[in-house]
Amino acid sequence: MSVDGDSASAFHKRCDNAGPTLVAAFTNDRVVGGWFPTEFLSSDDYKESDSDFLFVAQGNTFARAADTVAIVEKTGGVGPVFDYARGGPQWGATPPGLVIGPPLSPVSGGITGLDAEDTALGTLRTAKSTLGKNGSQYAYTSNNEDSLFGDGVREVQLSDVVVFCAIDLYLLY
């Protein structure tokens, strides 16, 4: 997996307060991911966005996938992007268009009690996707698939995750 680790805490250590983020996740035969237009803060909250997007490409490397990149359209306008301290990035609510490293227990209390940042951490080795139905904020893929991973495939193991952060340049001065 990544040289920086695959836990949610490793992800947030590198990405929190680093500006908007482009995330690419690799499966056996696809590169999937999305643009997260706000910075991560480990806030256990969400922000409404109309500028986020998801993408899918055939191939298991950037070079093989470059000619097949397709943007997955958002439906219904503004929708949430989630910033869970114990999980990776999530686009859309229930069901998410894409979540990489889902938290392993409910966030913000629930039956589990108070949130503890070091417990039930998600791993960026897993991802889930639902598109085009059941309340998803994202349309079907251009191939009419209901998941970024292929029609009917809701969860996959990832071989790698690469993250590009766009640090605000004005903060450097």
mmCIF file of N, CA and C in Angstrom, residues 79-81 90-97 135-137:
data_model
loop_
_atom_site.group_PDB
_atom_site.id
_atom_site.type_symbol
_atom_site.label_atom_id
_atom_site.label_comp_id
_atom_site.label_asym_id
_atom_site.label_seq_id
_atom_site.Cartn_x
_atom_site.Cartn_y
_atom_site.Cartn_z
ATOM 1 N N GLY A 79 -24.451 18.614 -2.820
ATOM 2 C CA GLY A 79 -24.496 17.416 -1.986
ATOM 3 C C GLY A 79 -23.310 17.399 -1.050
ATOM 4 N N PRO A 80 -23.306 16.498 -0.088
ATOM 5 C CA PRO A 80 -22.275 16.516 0.945
ATOM 6 C C PRO A 80 -20.990 15.789 0.562
ATOM 7 N N VAL A 81 -19.878 16.301 1.084
ATOM 8 C CA VAL A 81 -18.613 15.586 1.139
ATOM 9 C C VAL A 81 -18.264 15.488 2.622
ATOM 10 N N GLN A 90 -15.163 10.738 1.721
ATOM 11 C CA GLN A 90 -16.471 10.210 1.319
ATOM 12 C C GLN A 90 -17.213 11.264 0.519
ATOM 13 N N TRP A 91 -17.675 10.853 -0.661
ATOM 14 C CA TRP A 91 -18.473 11.705 -1.534
ATOM 15 C C TRP A 91 -19.906 11.208 -1.509
ATOM 16 N N GLY A 92 -20.835 12.058 -1.081
ATOM 17 C CA GLY A 92 -22.248 11.691 -1.034
ATOM 18 C C GLY A 92 -22.631 11.076 0.294
ATOM 19 N N ALA A 93 -23.944 11.111 0.564
ATOM 20 C CA ALA A 93 -24.472 10.598 1.835
ATOM 21 C C ALA A 93 -24.819 9.121 1.686
ATOM 22 N N THR A 94 -25.979 8.732 2.134
ATOM 23 C CA THR A 94 -26.360 7.326 2.127
ATOM 24 C C THR A 94 -27.187 7.027 0.902
ATOM 25 N N PRO A 95 -26.756 6.153 0.015
ATOM 26 C CA PRO A 95 -25.441 5.504 -0.002
ATOM 27 C C PRO A 95 -24.396 6.438 -0.614
ATOM 28 N N PRO A 96 -23.140 6.311 -0.204
ATOM 29 C CA PRO A 96 -22.122 7.198 -0.761
ATOM 30 C C PRO A 96 -21.815 6.846 -2.211
ATOM 31 N N GLY A 97 -21.548 7.888 -3.018
ATOM 32 C CA GLY A 97 -21.059 7.650 -4.369
ATOM 33 C C GLY A 97 -19.721 6.939 -4.304
ATOM 34 N N GLY A 135 -30.968 6.910 -3.834
ATOM 35 C CA GLY A 135 -30.583 8.142 -3.167
ATOM 36 C C GLY A 135 -29.179 8.629 -3.435
ATOM 37 N N SER A 136 -28.405 7.937 -4.265
ATOM 38 C CA SER A 136 -27.051 8.388 -4.567
ATOM 39 C C SER A 136 -27.083 9.755 -5.233
ATOM 40 N N GLN A 137 -26.118 10.611 -4.896
ATOM 41 C CA GLN A 137 -26.030 11.938 -5.502
ATOM 42 C C GLN A 137 -25.247 11.934 -6.812
#
